[in-house]
CSV table of C-alpha atoms in Angstrom, one decimal:
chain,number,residue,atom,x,y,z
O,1195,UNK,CA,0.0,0.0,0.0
O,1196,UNK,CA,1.6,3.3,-0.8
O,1197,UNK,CA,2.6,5.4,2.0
O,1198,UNK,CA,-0.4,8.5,1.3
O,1199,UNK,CA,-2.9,5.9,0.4
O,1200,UNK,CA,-2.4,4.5,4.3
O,1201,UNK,CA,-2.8,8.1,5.7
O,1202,UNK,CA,-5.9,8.6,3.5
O,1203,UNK,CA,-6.8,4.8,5.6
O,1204,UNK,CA,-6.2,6.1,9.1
O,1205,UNK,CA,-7.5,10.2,8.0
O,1206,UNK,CA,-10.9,7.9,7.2
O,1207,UNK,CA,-11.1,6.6,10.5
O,1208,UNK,CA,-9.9,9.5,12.4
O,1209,UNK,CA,-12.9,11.6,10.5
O,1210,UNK,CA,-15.3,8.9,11.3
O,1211,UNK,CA,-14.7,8.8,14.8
O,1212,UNK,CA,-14.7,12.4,15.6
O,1213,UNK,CA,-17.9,12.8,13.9
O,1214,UNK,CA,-19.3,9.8,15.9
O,1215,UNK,CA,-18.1,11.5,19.0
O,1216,UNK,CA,-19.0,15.0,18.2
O,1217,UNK,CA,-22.9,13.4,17.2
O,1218,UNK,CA,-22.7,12.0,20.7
O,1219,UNK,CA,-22.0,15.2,22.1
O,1220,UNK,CA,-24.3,17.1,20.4
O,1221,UNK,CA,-27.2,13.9,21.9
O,1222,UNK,CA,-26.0,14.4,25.1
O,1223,UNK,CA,-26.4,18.0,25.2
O,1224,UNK,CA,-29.5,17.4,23.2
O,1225,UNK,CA,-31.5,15.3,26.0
O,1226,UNK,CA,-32.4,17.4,28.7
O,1227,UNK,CA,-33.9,19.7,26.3
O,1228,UNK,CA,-35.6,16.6,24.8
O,1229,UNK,CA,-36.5,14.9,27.9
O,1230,UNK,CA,-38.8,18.2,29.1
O,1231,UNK,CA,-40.1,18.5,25.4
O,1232,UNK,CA,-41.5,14.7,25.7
O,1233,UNK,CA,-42.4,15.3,29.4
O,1234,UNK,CA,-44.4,18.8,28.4
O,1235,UNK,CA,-46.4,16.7,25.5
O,1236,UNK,CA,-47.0,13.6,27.0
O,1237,UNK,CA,-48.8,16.5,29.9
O,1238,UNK,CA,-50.7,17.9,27.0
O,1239,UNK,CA,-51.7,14.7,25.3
O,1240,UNK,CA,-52.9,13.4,29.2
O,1241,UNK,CA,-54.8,16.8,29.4
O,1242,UNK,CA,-56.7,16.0,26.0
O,1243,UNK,CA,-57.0,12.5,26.1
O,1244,UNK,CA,-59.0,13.6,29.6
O,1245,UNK,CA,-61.1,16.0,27.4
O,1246,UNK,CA,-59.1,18.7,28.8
O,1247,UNK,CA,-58.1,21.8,26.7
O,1248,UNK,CA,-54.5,23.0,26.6
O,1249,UNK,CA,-54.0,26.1,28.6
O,1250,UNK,CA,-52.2,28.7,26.8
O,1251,UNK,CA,-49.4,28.6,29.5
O,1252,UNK,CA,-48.5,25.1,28.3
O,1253,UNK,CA,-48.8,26.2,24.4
O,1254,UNK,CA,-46.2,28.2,25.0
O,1255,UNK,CA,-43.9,25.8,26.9
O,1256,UNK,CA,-44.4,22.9,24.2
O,1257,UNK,CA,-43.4,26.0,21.2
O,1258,UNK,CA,-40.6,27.1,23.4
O,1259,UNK,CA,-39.6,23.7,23.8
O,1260,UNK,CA,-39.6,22.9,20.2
O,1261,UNK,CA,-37.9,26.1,19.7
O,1262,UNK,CA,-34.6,25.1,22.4
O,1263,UNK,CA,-34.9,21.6,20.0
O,1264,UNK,CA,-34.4,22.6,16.3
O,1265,UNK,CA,-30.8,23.9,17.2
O,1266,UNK,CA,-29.5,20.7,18.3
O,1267,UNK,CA,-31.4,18.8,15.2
O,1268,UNK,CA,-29.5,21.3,13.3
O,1269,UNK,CA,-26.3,20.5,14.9
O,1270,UNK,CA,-26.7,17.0,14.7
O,1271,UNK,CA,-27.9,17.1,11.0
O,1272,UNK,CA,-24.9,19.2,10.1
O,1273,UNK,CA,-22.5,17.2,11.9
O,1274,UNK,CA,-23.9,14.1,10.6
O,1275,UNK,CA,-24.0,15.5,7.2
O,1276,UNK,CA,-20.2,16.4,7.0
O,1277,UNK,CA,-18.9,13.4,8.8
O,1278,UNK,CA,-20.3,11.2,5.8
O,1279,UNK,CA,-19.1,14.0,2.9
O,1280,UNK,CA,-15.7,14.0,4.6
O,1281,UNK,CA,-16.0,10.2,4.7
O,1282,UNK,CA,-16.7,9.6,1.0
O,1283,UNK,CA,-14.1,12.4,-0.4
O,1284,UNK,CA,-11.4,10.5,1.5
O,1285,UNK,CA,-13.1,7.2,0.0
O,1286,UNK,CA,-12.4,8.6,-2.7
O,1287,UNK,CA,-8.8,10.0,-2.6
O,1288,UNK,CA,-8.1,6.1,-1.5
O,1289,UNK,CA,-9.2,4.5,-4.6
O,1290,UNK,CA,-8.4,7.5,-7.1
O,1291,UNK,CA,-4.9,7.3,-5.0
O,1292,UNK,CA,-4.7,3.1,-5.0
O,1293,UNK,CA,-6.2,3.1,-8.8
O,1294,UNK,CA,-4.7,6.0,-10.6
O,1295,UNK,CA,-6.3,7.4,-13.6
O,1296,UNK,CA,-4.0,7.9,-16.9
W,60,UNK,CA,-19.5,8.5,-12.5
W,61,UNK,CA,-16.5,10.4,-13.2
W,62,UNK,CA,-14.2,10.8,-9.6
W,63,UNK,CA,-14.1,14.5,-10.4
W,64,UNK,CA,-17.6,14.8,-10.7
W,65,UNK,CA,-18.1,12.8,-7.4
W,66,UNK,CA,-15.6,14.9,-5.3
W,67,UNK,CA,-17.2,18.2,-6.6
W,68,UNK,CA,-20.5,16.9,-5.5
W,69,UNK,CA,-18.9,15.6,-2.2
W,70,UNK,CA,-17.3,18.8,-1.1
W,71,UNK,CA,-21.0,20.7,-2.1
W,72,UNK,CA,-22.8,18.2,0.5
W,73,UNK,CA,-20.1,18.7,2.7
W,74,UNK,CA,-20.4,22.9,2.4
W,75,UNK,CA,-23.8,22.6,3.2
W,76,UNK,CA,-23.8,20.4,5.9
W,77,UNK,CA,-20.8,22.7,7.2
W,78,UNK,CA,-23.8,25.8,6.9
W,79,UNK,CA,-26.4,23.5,8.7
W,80,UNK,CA,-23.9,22.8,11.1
W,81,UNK,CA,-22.7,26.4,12.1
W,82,UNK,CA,-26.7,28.0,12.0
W,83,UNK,CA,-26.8,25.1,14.5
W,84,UNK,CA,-24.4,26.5,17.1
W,85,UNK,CA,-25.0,29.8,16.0
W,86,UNK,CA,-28.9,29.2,17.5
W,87,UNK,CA,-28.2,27.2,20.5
W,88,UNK,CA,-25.6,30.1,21.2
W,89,UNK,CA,-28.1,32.8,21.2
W,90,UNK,CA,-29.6,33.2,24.7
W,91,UNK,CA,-33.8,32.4,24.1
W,92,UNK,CA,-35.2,36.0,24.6
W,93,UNK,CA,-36.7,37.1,28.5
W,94,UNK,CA,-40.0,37.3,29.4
W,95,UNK,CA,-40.5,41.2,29.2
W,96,UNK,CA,-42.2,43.2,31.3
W,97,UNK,CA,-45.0,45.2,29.4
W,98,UNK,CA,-47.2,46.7,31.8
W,99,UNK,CA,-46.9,47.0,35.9
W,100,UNK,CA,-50.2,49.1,38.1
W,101,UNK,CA,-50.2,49.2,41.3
W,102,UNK,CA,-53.7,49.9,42.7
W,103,UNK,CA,-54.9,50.8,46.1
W,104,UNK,CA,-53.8,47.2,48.1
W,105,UNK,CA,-52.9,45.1,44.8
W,106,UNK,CA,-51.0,45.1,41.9
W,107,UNK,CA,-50.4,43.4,38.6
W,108,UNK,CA,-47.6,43.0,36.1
W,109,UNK,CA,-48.2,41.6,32.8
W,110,UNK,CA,-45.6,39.8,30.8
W,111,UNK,CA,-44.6,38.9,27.2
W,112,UNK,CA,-43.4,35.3,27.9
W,113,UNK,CA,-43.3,34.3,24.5
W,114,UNK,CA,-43.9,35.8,20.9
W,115,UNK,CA,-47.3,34.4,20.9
W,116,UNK,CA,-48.1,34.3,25.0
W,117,UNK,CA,-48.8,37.0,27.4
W,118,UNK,CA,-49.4,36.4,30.7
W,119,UNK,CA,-50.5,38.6,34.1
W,120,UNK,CA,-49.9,38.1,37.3
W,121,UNK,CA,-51.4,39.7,40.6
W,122,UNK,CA,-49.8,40.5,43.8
W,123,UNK,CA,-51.7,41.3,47.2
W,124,UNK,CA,-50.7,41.2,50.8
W,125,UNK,CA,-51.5,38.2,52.7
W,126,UNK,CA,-49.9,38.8,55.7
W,127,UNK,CA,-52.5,39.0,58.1
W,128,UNK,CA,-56.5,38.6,58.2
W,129,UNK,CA,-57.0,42.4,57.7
W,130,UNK,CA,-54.9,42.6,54.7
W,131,UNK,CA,-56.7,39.9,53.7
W,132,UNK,CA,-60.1,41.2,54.5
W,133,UNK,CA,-58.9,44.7,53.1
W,134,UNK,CA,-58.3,42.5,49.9
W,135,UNK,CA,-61.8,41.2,50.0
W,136,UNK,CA,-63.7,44.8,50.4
W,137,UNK,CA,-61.7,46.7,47.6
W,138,UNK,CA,-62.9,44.2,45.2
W,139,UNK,CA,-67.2,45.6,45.5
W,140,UNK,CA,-65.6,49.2,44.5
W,141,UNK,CA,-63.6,47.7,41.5
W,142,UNK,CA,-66.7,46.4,40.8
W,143,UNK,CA,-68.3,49.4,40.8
W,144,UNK,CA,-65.5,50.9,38.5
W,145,UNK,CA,-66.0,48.2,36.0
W,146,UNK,CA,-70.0,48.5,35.9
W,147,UNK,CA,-69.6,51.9,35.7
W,148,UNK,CA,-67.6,51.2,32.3
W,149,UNK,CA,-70.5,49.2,31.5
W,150,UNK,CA,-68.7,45.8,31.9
W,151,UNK,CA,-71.8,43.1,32.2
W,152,UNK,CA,-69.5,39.8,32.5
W,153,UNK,CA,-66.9,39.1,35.0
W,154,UNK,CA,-64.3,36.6,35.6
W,155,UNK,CA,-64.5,35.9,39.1
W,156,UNK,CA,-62.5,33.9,41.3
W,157,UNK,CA,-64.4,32.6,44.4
W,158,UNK,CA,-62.8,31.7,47.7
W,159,UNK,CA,-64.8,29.9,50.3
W,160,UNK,CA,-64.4,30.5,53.8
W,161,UNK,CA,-64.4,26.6,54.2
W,162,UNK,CA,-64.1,23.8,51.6
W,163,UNK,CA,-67.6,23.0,50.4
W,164,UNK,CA,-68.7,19.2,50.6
W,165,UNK,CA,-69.2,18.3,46.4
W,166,UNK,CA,-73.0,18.3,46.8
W,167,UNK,CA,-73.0,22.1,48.4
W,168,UNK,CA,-70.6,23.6,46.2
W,169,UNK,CA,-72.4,21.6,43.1
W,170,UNK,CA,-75.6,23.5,44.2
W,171,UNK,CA,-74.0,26.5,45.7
W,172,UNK,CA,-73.0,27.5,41.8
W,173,UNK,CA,-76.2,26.9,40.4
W,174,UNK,CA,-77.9,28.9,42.8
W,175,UNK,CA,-75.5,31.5,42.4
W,176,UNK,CA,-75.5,32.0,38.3
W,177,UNK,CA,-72.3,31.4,38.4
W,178,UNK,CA,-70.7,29.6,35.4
W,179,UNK,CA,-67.4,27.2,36.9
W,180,UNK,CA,-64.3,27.4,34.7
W,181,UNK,CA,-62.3,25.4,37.3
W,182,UNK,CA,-62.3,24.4,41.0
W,183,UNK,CA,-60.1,23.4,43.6
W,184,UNK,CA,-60.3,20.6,46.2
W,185,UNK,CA,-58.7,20.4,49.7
W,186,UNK,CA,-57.4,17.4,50.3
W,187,UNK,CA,-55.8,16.0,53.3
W,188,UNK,CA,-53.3,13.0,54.7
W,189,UNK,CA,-53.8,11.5,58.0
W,190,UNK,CA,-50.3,13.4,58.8
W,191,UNK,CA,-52.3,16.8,58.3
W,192,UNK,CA,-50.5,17.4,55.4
W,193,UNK,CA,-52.4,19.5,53.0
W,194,UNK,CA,-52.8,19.1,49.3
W,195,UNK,CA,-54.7,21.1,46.1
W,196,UNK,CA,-56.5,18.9,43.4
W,197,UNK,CA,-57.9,21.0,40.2
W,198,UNK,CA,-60.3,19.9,38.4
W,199,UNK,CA,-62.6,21.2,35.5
W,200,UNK,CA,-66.2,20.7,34.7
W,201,UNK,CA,-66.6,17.9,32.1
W,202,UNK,CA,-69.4,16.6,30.4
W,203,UNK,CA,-71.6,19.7,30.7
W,204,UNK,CA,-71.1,18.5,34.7
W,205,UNK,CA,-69.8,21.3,37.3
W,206,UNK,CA,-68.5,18.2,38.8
W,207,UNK,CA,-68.3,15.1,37.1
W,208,UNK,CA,-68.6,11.8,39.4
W,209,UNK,CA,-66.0,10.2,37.1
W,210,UNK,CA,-64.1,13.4,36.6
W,211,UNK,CA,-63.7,13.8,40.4
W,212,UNK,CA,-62.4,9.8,41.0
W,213,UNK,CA,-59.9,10.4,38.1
W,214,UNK,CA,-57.8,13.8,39.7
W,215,UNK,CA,-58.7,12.1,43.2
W,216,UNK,CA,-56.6,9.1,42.4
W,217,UNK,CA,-53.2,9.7,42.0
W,218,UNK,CA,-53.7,11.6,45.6
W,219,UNK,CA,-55.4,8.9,47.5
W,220,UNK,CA,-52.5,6.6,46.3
W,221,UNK,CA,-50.5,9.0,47.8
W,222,UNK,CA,-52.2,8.4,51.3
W,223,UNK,CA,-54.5,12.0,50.8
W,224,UNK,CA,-57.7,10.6,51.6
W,225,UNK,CA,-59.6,12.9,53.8
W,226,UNK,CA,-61.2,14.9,50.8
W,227,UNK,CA,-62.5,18.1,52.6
W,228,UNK,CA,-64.2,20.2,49.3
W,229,UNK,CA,-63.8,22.7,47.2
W,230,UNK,CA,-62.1,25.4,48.5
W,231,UNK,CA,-62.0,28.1,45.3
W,232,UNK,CA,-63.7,28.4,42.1
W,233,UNK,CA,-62.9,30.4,38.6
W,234,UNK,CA,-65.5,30.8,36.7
W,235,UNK,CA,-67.6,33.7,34.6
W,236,UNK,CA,-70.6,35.6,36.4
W,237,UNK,CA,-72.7,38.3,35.2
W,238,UNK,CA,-71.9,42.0,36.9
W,239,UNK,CA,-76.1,41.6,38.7
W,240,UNK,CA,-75.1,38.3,39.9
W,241,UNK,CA,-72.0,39.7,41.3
W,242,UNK,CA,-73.8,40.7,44.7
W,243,UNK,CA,-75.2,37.8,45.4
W,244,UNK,CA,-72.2,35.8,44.9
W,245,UNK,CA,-70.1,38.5,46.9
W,246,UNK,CA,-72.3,38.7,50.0
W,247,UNK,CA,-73.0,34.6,50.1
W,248,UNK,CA,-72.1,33.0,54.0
W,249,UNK,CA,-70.0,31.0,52.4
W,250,UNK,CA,-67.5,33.1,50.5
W,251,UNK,CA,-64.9,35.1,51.7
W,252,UNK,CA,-63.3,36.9,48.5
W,253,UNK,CA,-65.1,36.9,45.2
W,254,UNK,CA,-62.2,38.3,43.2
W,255,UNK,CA,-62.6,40.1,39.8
W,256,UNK,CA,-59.1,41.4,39.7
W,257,UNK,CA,-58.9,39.4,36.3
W,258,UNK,CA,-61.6,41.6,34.8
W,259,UNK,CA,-60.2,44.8,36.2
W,260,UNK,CA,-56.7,43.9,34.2
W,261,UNK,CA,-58.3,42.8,31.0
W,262,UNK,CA,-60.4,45.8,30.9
W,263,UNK,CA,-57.5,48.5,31.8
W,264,UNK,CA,-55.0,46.4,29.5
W,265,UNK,CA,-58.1,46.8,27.0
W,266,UNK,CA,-57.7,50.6,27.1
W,267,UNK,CA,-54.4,51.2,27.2
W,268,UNK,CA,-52.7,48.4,25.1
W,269,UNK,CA,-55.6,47.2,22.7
W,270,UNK,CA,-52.8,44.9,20.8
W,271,UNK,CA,-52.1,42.8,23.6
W,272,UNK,CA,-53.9,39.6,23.9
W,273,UNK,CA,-53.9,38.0,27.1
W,274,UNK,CA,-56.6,36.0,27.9
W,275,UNK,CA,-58.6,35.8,31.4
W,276,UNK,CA,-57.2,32.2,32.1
W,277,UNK,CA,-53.5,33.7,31.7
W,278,UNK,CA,-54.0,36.0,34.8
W,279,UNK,CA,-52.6,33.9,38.1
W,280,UNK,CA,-54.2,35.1,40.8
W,281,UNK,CA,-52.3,33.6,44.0
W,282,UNK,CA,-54.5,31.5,46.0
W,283,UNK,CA,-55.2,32.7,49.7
W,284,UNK,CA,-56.9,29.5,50.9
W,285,UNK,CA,-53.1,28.2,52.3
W,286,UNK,CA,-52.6,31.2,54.1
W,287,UNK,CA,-56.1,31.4,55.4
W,288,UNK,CA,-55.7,27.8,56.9
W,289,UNK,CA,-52.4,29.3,58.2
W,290,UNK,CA,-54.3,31.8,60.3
W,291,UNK,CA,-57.0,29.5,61.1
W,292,UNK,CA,-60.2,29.2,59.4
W,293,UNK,CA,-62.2,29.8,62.3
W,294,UNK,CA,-61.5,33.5,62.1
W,295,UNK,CA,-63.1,33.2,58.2
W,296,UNK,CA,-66.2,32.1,59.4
């Protein structure tokens, strides 16, 4: 194996792993916020499944919860997102480097 | 597909998840905006403050002293001359918020409100543990029912699993009353504030700041039942 082509090898699973790990960090961070999202609606849906309606007060908390979410599905999307491009333009540079083109 | 081709399109995808990404952090950066402060009265031996929690929630809350039975009682009288203010204006509905000067058994308070025109948003229940350990239990009519047999052993459970089983009654009411049925709710034995602080806001708030739209169940009105138990009902009666 030519000596780039193995850096490429180990760059691949270097950028896999940090993106794994930064994903992880951006899910931890993530579950407190989703945790008193799922606690506000499972309220709500309790509260209409009695026949009760949802009191203003609680509309806002579920939208400002929803609001504190879309940030970290953002992050995560992102994250996610350039962990695989990285992933396949180094895939890439390996074969292109092991498989020259003339 | 031609490598070029395939690492042009890679480093695209990766620029835009890169975008996605920073708006991200950028977001979760920015501190979520404080509830602001849009209107503050202070009136005779109350006030109120009403707050933008939200962009599409505002909410009001009242203050009063409840340090003693006289500030209570002084609480009590000045709500028959905001009354007056309000009829004055020719308000004809109120939203009222009813404190008994004991918890009503079910069965009185159930014909209490009828008797009295009144129409029950809500209600609160005393509840007790053998410990003397006091709890509140809200409940709602359902079922065109001011209180609802089925209704009442649902929010009851969770409590008397708890060990709360000495249900004493309803100790407050919200609900809507018409300003000529206010008198006879106001001057009843059995009640000891019939609050209408909630109309007195919405009207005021009506003429000052006609834009904002808080709505009558947004107002929190602090409950004086806990502090009146504090002082001992007996002196209620």
């Amino acid at each position: 194996m030519p000596k780039h082509s193995r850096w490429l090898s180990i760059a691949l699973q270097a950028v896999l792993f940090i993106g794994i790990a930064f994903s992880c960090l951006i899910v931890y961070n993530m579950l407190p916020v989703w945790d008193q999202l799922s606690s506000t609606q499972s309220y709500v849906a309790g509260g209409l499944a009695r026949g009760e309606p949802v009191s203003p007060k609680m509309q806002a908390a579920l939208q400002r919860g929803q609001e504190q979410m879309y940030p970290y599905l953002w992050q995560l999307g992102g994250v996610a997102g350039m962990t695989l491009s990285l992933y396949f333009i180094l895939r890439l540079r390996t074969k292109t480097s092991r498989h020259p083109q003339r | 597909m031609n490598p070029r081709i395939q690492l042009t399109l890679s480093l695209i995808t990766l620029l835009f998840f890169g975008v996605m990404a920073v708006v991200g952090f950028q977001h979760a950066k920015a501190a979520p905006p404080a509830p602001e402060i849009i209107e503050r009265e202070e009136l005779q031996n109350w006030q109120y403050q009403v707050v933008q929690e939200s962009k599409d929630y505002v909410s009001a809350r009242v203050d009063y002293s409840r340090d003693s039975y006289e500030a209570l009682r002084q609480y009590a009288i000045v709500q028959a001359s905001l009354v007056q203010g309000l009829r004055k204006d020719g308000i004809d509905q109120l939203f009222i918020s009813v404190t008994f000067r004991r918890p009503l058994p079910i069965v009185e308070f159930r014909e209490w409100a009828k008797a009295h025109n009144m129409r029950v948003d809500s209600f609160m229940i005393r509840v007790k543990s053998p410990d003397g350990r006091a709890v509140t239990v809200g409940g709602v009519p359902t079922n065109g029912q001011i209180v609802e047999d089925d209704h009442l052993q649902r929010i009851l459970q969770r409590v008397v699993a708890h060990g709360a089983t000495d249900v004493q009654g309803i100790f407050s009411a919200d609900g809507v009353s018409s300003i000529t049925s206010y008198s006879k709710i106001s001057t009843s034995k059995e009640v000891f504030i019939s609050d209408v602080t909630r109309s007195v806001i919405l009207h005021r708030l009506a003429k000052k700041h006609p834009t904002i739209q808080l709505q009558a169940q947004s107002i929190i009105i602090p409950s004086p039942f806990s502090r009146m138990e504090e002082l001992g009902l007996d002196k209620f009666q």
